XYZ file of C-alpha atoms in Angstrom:
356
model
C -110.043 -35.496 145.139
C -108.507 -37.857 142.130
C -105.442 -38.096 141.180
C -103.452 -35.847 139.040
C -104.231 -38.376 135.638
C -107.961 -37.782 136.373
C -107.856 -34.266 136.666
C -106.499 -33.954 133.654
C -108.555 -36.383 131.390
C -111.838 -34.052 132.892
C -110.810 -30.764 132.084
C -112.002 -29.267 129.128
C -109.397 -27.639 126.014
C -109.663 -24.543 127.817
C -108.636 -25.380 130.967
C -106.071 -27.631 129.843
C -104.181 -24.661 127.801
C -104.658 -22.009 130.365
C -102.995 -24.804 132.765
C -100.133 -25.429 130.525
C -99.521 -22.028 129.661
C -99.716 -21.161 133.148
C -96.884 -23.562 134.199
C -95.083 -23.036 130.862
C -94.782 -19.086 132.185
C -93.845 -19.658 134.852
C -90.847 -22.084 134.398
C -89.729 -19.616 131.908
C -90.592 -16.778 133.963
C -90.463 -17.791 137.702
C -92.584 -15.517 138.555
C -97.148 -15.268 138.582
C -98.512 -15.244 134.929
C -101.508 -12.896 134.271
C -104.473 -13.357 131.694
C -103.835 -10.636 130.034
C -100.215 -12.016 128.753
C -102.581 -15.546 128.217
C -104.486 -13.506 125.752
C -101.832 -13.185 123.271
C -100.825 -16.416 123.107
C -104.354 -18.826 123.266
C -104.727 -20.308 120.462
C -108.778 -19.433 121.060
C -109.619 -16.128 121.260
C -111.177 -15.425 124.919
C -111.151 -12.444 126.951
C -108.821 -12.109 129.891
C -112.727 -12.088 132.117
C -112.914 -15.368 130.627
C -109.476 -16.737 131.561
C -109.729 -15.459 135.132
C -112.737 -16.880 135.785
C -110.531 -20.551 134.656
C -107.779 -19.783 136.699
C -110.084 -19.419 139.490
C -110.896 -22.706 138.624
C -108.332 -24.255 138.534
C -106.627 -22.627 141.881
C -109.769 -24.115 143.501
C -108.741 -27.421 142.193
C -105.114 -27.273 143.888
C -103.223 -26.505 140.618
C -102.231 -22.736 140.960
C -102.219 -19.940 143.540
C -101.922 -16.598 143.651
C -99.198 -15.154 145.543
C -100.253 -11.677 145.712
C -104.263 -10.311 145.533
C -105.162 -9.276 142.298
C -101.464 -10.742 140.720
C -101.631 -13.537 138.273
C -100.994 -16.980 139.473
C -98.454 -19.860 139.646
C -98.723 -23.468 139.844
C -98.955 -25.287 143.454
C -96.616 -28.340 143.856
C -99.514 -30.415 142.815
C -99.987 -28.197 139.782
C -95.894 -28.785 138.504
C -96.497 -32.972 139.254
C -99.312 -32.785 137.234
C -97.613 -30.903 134.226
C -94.446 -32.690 134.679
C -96.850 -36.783 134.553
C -99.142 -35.377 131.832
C -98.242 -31.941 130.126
C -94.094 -31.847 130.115
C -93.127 -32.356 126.486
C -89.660 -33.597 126.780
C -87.219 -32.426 123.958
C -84.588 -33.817 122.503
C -80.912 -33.178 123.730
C -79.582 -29.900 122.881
C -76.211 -30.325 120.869
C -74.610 -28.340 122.384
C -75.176 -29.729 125.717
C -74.229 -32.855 124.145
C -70.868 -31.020 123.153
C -69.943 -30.329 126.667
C -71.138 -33.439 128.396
C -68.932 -35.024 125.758
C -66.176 -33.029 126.180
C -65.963 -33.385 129.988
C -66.619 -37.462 130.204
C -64.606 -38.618 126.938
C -61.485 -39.243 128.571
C -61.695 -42.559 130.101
C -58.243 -41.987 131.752
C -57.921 -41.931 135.942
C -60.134 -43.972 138.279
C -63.772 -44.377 138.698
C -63.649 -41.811 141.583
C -62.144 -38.841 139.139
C -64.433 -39.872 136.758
C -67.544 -39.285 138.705
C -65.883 -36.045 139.959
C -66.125 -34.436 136.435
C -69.577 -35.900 136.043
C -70.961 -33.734 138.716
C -68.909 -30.976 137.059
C -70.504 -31.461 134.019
C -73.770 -31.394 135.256
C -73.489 -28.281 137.280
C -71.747 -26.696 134.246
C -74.059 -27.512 131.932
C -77.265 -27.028 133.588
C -76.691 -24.479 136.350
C -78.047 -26.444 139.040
C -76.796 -28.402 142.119
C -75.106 -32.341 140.777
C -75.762 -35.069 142.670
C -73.664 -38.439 141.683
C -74.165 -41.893 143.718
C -71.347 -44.029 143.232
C -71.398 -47.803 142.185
C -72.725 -50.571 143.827
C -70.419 -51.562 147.228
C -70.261 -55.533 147.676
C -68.222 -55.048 151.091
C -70.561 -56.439 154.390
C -73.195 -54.310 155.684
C -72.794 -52.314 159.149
C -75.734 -50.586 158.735
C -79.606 -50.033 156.639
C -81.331 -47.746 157.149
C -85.256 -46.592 155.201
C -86.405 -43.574 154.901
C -89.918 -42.772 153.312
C -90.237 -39.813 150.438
C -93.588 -40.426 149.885
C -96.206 -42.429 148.653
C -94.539 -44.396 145.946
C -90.619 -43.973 146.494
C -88.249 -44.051 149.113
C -84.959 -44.402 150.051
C -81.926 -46.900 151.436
C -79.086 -45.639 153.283
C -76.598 -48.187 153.147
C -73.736 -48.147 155.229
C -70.384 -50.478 154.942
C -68.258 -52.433 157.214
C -65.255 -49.933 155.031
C -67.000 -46.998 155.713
C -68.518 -46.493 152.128
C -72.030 -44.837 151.950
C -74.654 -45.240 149.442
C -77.980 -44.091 149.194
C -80.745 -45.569 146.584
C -84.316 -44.344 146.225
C -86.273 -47.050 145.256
C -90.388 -47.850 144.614
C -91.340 -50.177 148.148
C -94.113 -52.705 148.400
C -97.464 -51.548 148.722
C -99.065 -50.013 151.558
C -95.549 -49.851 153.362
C -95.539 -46.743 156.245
C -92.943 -45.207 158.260
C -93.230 -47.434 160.794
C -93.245 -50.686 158.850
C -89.540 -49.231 157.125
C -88.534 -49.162 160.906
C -89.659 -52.352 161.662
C -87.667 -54.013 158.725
C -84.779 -51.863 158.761
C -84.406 -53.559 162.634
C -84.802 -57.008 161.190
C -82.404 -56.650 158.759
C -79.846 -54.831 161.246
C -80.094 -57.834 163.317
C -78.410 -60.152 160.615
C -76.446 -57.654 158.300
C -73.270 -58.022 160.368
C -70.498 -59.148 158.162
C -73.212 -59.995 155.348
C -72.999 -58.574 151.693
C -76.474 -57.575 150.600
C -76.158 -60.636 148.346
C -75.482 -62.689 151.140
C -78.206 -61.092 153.256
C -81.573 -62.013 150.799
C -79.784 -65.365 150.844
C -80.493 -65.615 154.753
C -84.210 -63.965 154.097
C -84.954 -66.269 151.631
C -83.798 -69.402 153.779
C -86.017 -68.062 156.518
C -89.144 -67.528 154.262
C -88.385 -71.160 153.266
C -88.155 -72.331 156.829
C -91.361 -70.597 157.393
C -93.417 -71.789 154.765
C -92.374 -75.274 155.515
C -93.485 -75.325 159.757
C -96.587 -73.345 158.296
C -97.556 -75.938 156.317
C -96.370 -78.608 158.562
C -98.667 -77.306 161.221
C -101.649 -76.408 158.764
C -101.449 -79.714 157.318
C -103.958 -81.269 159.468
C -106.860 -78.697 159.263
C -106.730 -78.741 155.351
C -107.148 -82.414 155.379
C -109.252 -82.725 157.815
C -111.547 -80.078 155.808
C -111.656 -77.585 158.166
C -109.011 -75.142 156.496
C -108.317 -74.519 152.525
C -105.451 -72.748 151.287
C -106.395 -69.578 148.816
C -103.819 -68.549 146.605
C -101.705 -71.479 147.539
C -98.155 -70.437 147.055
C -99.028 -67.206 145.985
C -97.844 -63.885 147.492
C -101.278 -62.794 149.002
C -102.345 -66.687 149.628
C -105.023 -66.910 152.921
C -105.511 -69.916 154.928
C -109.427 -70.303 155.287
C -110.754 -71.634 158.242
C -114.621 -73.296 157.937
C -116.274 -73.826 161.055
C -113.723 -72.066 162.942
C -116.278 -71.126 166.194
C -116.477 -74.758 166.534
C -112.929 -75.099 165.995
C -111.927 -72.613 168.685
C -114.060 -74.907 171.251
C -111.254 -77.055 171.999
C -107.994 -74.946 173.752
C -105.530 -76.772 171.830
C -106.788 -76.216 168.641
C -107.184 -72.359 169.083
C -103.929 -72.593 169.906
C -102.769 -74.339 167.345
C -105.481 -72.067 164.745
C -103.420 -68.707 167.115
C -99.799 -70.079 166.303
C -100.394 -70.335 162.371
C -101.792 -67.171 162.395
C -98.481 -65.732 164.002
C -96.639 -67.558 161.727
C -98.544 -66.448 158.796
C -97.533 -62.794 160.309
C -94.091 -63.375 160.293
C -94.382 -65.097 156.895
C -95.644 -61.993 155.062
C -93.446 -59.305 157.270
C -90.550 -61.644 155.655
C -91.343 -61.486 152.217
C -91.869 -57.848 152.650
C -88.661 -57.632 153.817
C -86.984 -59.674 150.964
C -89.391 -57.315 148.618
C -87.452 -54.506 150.157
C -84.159 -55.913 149.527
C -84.731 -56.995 145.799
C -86.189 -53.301 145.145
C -82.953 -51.376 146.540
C -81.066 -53.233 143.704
C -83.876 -52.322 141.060
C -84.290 -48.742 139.825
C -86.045 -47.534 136.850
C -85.186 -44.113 134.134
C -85.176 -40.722 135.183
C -87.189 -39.628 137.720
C -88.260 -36.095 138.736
C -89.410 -35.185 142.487
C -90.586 -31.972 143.299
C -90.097 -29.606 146.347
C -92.177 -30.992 149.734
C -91.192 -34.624 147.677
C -87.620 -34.230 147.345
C -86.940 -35.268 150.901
C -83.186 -36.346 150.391
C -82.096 -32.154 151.084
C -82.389 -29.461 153.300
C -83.187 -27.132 150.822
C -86.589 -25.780 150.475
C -88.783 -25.775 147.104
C -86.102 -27.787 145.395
C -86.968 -30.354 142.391
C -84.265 -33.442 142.062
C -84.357 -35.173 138.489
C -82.227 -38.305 138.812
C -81.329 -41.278 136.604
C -79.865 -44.567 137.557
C -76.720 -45.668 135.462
C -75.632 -49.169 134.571
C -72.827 -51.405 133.960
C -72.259 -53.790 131.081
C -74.311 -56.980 132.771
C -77.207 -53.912 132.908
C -77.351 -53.838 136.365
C -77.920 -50.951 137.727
C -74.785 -49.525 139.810
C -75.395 -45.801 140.561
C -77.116 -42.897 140.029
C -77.068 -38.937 138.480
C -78.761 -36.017 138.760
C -79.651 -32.702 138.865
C -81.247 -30.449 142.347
C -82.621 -26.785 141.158
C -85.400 -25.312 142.120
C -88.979 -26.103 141.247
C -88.922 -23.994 138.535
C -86.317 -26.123 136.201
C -86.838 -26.228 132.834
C -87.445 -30.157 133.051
C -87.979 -30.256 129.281
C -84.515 -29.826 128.861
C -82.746 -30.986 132.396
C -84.428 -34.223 131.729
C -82.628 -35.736 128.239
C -79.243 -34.351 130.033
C -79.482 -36.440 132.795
C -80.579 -39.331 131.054
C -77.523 -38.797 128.384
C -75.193 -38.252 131.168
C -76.404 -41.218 132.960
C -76.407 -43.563 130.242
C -73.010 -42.387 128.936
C -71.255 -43.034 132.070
C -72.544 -46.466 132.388
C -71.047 -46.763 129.088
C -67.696 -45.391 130.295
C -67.967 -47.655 133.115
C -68.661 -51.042 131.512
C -65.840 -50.133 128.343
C -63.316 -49.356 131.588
C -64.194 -53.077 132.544
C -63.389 -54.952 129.417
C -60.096 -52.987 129.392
């Protein structure tokens, strides 16, 4: 099946609406819309035959079910990503919202602590869900990292500090990383975090990728000027080393050896910068970002949606995080600009608390 972007650009103006109004319904709703309700509000005039029969569709496409025979339907998990990457029409920030977001965070007064106490007030006030507030960025040495997958795309860093401070980041890893590869890194980096800052610990990757590209090119120096090896890419992230003639090559033992031992230092070359990839994305982040139920592996909670934003401080680095957990049926439209206010007022708060 294609992805979600496909599916959209090849369905028809029918479809599409019927979709929309579908999901629409239901986040208003929360419960099955019917096509005879759809009937009243198309803007083409079809008969509720007609808008079955599209439903049907699009529940065999994965986008709605039907939770009871005969009942109207609802949209599927992949239905709601779908809606919320192409359909969700994002409003602007209610003012009165704005009121009370304003009227919880403007007083600067206290510590950083108090102040993100009455941001997840705020947010739980204002939009009757569940807050969640990471606090800023620890520089103390690292005890302990730890990755966790939530998907295909994002995933998250535990961090955990020689003081006992926590911190978890969710954060977009390297391409084609699995379970299993998180592990593998997560041990590698366990193995040299003691008494390191995270600062202080790409410092030691990147001396190590340095070291590595220098014996790798030491020992492939010979078979590139002797012909018998090129260098694609040279320098590059995804350079090869090219071996020509390499069943001749492999004739003489100490040259497969020698072709063997770049190979596993190629391995460990790339496993490296994968690792220093991961490190460098835990202190990225991007805006707000909305996962949805089976996705939204950070909780316990079943068919939950989390829409989070990062904040920053003055330098614009990005030093924590806000958001919102509800259930799947949010009204995103308007959780969405709150969180992003919130989050970019209290990096505001934050950085004018610095200058002080």
């Amino acid at each position: 099946m294609s992805d979600g972007s496909d599916m959209l650009n090849e369905m028809n103006a029918r479809s599409r609406e019927v979709f929309r109004l579908v999901v629409e319904g239901y986040l208003e709703s929360g419960g099955p819309v019917g096509s005879r309700s759809l009937t009243r509000t198309m803007n083409e005039k079809v008969s509720a035959a007609t808008i079955r029969n599209v439903m049907q569709d699009l529940e065999y496409l994965g986008l709605l079910d039907s939770p009871h025979v005969s009942a109207g339907r609802i949209p599927t998990q992949l239905g709601l990503r779908m809606f919320v990457d192409g359909l969700l029409e994002v409003r602007d920030l209610d003012i009165d919202d704005r009121e009370k977001i304003d009227a919880t965070l403007g007083n600067n007064n206290g510590d950083v602590g108090s102040l993100l106490d009455r941001v997840g007030s705020a947010l739980s006030g204002v939009t009757h869900g569940a807050s969640l507030v990471l606090t800023p960025k620890h520089e103390a040495p690292i005890r302990h990292i730890e990755f966790v997958s939530l998907g295909h795309e994002r995933a998250l860093v535990v961090l955990v500090f020689a003081d006992g401070h926590v911190e978890n980041r969710v954060f977009q890893p390297p391409l084609g990383q699995t379970p299993s590869s998180m592990r593998e890194a997560a041990n590698f980096l366990n193995a040299l975090a003691e008494g390191r800052t995270l600062t202080e610990l790409r410092g030691v990757i990147e001396t190590e990728i340095a070291a590595r590209r220098q014996e790798l090119d030491s020992l492939a120096r010979d078979l590139v000027e002797s012909g018998l090896a090129i260098w694609e890419n040279e320098g590059q992230p995804y350079e090869r080393l090219i071996v020509r003639g390499r069943s001749n090559l492999l004739e003489e033992t100490a040259e497969a050896e020698e072709l063997e031992r770049i190979r596993t230092l190629f391995d460990d070359l790339e496993r490296k910068r994968d690792i220093a990839e991961f490190l460098e994305l835990t202190e990225e982040g991007d805006g707000v970002r909305i996962f949805i139920g089976s996705e939204n592996k950070l909780f316990s909670l079943s068919g939950s949606s989390l829409v989070v934003s990062p904040y920053m401080n003055a330098d614009r680095k990005i030093i924590g995080a806000v958001g919102v957990i509800g259930p799947t049926r949010l009204n995103y439209g308007r959780i969405v600009p709150i969180v992003d206010y919130t989050a970019q007022l209290v990096g505001k708060l934050i950085s004018d608390r610095g200058k002080g």
